[in-house]
Tab-separated table of C-alpha atoms and ligand atoms in Angstrom:
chain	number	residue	atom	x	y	z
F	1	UNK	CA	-63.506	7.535	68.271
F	2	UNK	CA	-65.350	10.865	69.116
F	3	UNK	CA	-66.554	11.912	72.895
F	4	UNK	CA	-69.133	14.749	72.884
F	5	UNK	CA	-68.779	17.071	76.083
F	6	UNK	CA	-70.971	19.490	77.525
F	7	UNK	CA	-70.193	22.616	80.270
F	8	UNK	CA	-72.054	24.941	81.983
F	9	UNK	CA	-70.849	28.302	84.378
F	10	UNK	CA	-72.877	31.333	85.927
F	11	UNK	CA	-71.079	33.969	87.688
F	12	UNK	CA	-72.857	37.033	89.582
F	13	UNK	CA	-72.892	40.538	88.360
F	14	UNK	CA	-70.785	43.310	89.770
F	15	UNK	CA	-70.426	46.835	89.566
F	16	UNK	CA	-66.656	47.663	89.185
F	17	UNK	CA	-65.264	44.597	87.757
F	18	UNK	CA	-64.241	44.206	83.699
F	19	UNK	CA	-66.641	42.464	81.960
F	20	UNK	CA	-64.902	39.404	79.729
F	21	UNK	CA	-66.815	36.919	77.728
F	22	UNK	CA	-64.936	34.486	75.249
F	23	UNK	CA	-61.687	36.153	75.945
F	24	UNK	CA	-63.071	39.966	74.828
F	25	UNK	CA	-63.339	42.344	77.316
F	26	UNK	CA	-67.104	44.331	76.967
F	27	UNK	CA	-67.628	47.736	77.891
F	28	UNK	CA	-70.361	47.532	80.421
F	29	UNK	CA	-71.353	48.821	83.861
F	30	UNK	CA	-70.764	45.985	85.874
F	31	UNK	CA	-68.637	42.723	85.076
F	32	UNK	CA	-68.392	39.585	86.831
F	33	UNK	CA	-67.715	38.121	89.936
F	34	UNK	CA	-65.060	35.324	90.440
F	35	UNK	CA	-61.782	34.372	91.828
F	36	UNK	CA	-60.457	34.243	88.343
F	37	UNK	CA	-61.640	37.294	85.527
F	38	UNK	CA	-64.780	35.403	85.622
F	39	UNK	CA	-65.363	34.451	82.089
F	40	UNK	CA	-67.732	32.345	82.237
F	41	UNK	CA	-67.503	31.145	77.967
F	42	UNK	CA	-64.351	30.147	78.490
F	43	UNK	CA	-65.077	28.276	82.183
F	44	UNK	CA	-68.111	26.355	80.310
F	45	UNK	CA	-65.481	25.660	77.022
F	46	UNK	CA	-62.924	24.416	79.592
F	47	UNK	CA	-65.199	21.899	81.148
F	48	UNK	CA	-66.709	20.574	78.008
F	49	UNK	CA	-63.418	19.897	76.812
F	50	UNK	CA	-62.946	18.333	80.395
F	51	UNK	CA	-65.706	16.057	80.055
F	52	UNK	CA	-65.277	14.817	76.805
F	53	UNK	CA	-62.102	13.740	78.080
F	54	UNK	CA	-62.788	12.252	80.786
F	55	UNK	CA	-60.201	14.323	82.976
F	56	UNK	CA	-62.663	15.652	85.275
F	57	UNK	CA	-63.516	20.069	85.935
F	58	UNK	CA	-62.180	23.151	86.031
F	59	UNK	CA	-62.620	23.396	89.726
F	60	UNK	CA	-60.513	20.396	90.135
F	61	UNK	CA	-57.560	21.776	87.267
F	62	UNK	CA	-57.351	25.383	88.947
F	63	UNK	CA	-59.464	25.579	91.953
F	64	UNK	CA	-60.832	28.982	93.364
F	65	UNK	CA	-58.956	28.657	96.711
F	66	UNK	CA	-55.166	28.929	95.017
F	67	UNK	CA	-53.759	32.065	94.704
F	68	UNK	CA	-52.593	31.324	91.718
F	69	UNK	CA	-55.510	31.756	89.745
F	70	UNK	CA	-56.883	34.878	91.690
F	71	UNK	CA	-57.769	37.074	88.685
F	72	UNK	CA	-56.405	34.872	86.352
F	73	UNK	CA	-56.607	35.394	82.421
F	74	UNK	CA	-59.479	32.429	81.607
F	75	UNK	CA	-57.706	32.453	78.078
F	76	UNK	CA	-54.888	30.764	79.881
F	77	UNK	CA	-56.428	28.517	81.658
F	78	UNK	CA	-57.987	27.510	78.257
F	79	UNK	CA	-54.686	27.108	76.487
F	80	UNK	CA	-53.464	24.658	79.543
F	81	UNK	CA	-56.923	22.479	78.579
F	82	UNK	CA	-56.314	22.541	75.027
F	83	UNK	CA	-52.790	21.240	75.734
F	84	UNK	CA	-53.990	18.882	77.795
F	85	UNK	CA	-56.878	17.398	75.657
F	86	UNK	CA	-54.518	16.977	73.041
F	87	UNK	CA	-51.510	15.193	75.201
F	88	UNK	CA	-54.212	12.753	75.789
F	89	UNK	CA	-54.509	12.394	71.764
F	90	UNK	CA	-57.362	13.569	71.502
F	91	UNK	CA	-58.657	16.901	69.534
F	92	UNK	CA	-61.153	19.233	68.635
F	93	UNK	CA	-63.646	18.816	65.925
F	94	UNK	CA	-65.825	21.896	66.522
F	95	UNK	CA	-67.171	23.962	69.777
F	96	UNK	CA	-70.809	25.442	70.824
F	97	UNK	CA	-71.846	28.333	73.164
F	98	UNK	CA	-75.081	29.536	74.072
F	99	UNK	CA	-74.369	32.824	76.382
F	100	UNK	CA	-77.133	34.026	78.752
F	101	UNK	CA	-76.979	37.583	79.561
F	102	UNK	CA	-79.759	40.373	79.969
F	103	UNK	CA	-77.689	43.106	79.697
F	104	UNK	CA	-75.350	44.056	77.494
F	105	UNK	CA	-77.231	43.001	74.254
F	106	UNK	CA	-74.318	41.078	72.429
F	107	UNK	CA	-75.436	41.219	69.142
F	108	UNK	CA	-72.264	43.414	67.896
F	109	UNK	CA	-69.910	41.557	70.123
F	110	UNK	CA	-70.648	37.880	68.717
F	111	UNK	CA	-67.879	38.186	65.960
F	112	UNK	CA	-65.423	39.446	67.554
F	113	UNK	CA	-65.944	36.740	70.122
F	114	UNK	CA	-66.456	34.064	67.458
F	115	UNK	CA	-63.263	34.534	66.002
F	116	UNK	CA	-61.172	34.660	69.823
F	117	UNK	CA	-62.637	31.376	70.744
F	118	UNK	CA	-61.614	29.870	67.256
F	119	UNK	CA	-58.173	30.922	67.791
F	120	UNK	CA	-57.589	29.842	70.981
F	121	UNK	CA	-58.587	26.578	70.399
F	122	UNK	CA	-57.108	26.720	67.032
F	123	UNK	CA	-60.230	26.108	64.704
F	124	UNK	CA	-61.737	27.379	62.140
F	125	UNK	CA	-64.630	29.903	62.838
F	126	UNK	CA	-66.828	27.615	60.965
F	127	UNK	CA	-66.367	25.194	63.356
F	128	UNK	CA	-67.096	27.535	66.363
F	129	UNK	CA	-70.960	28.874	67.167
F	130	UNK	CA	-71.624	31.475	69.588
F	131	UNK	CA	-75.030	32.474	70.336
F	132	UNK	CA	-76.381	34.931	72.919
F	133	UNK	CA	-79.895	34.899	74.293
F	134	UNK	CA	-81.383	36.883	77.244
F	135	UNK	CA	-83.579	34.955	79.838
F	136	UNK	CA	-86.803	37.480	78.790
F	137	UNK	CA	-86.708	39.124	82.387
F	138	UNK	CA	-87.158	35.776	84.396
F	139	UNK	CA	-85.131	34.654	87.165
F	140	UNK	CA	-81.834	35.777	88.534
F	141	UNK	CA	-80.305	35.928	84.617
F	142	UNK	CA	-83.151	37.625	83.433
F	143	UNK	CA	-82.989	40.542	86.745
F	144	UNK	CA	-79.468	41.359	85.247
F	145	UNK	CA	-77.624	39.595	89.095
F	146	UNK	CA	-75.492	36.902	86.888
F	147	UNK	CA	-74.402	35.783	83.432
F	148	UNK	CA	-74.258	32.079	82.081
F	149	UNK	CA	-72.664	30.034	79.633
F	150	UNK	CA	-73.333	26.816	77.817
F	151	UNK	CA	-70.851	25.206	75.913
F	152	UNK	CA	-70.980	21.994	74.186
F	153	UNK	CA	-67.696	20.200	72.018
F	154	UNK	CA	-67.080	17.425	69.934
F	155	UNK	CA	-63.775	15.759	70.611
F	156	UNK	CA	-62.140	13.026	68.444
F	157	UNK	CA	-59.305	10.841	68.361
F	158	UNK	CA	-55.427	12.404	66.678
F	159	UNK	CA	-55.254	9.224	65.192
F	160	UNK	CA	-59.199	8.589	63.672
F	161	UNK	CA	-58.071	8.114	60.080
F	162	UNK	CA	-56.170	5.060	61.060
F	163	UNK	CA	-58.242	3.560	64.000
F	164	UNK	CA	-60.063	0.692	64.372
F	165	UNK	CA	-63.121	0.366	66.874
F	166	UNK	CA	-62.377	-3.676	67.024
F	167	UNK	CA	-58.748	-3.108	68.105
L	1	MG	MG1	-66.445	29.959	86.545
């Protein structure tokens, strides 16, 4: 009746590009770098929600070499999951996000992307975590060169009131 899924996405840093986590756009000095905007929440989101479905990545749903996702608006790419997860009767009982990032400190930016993600995937914010951590100077994260996302969801079944695990 309920599949857990998990997702994970890292994108380099770089000068000149926008700068979009969870669907907000961040002032900052460099963004990230990607076919599509980049956003790597909403790339880790997408293939949780994958998982837990069983239908596979984002790589294989919009991959990087089509020009139809060059600079493409992740938050669309998230509505055509979300449609997707629930054609296959299943939907969303809450969503989790750990973002990795140096630099910017997202402290003031965690409500504002909070409350995107729960719209997009039409939950409650209560139902929607986002938490932001930096990697304490270590490693490619931690020298400021990329951002990451973690993303975990719980999926259940449209029809859980009324099913049966014996049937
Ligand atoms: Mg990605």
């Amino acid at each position: 009746m309920y599949r857990s899924g998990i997702g994970y996405d890292l994108h380099r840093t770089h000068r000149g590009r926008r700068l979009v986590l969870g669907g907000v756009e961040i002032p900052h000095e460099a963004g990230l770098l990607g076919h599509s905007d980049a956003d790597v929440v909403l790339h880790a989101i997408c293939d949780a929600m994958l998982g837990a479905s069983g239908l596979g990545d984002i790589g294989e749903l919009f991959p990087d070499n089509d020009p139809e996702y060059k600079d493409a608006d992740s938050r669309t790419l998230l509505r055509q999951v979300v449609e997707l997860v629930s054609e296959h009767d299943l939907e969303l009982v809450n969503a989790d996000v750990v973002i990795h990032a140096q630099t910017p400190n997202l402290r003031a930016h965690k409500p504002l992307i909070r409350s995107t993600l729960a719209e997009l995937l039409g939950l409650a914010p209560s139902r929607v975590g986002v938490k932001a951590t930096t990697n304490e100077g270590l490693d490619a994260i931690g020298q400021g060169r990329a951002i990451a996302a973690l993303a975990t969801v719980l999926l259940r079944r449209a029809d859980a009131a009324t099913y049966s695990p014996a049937e």
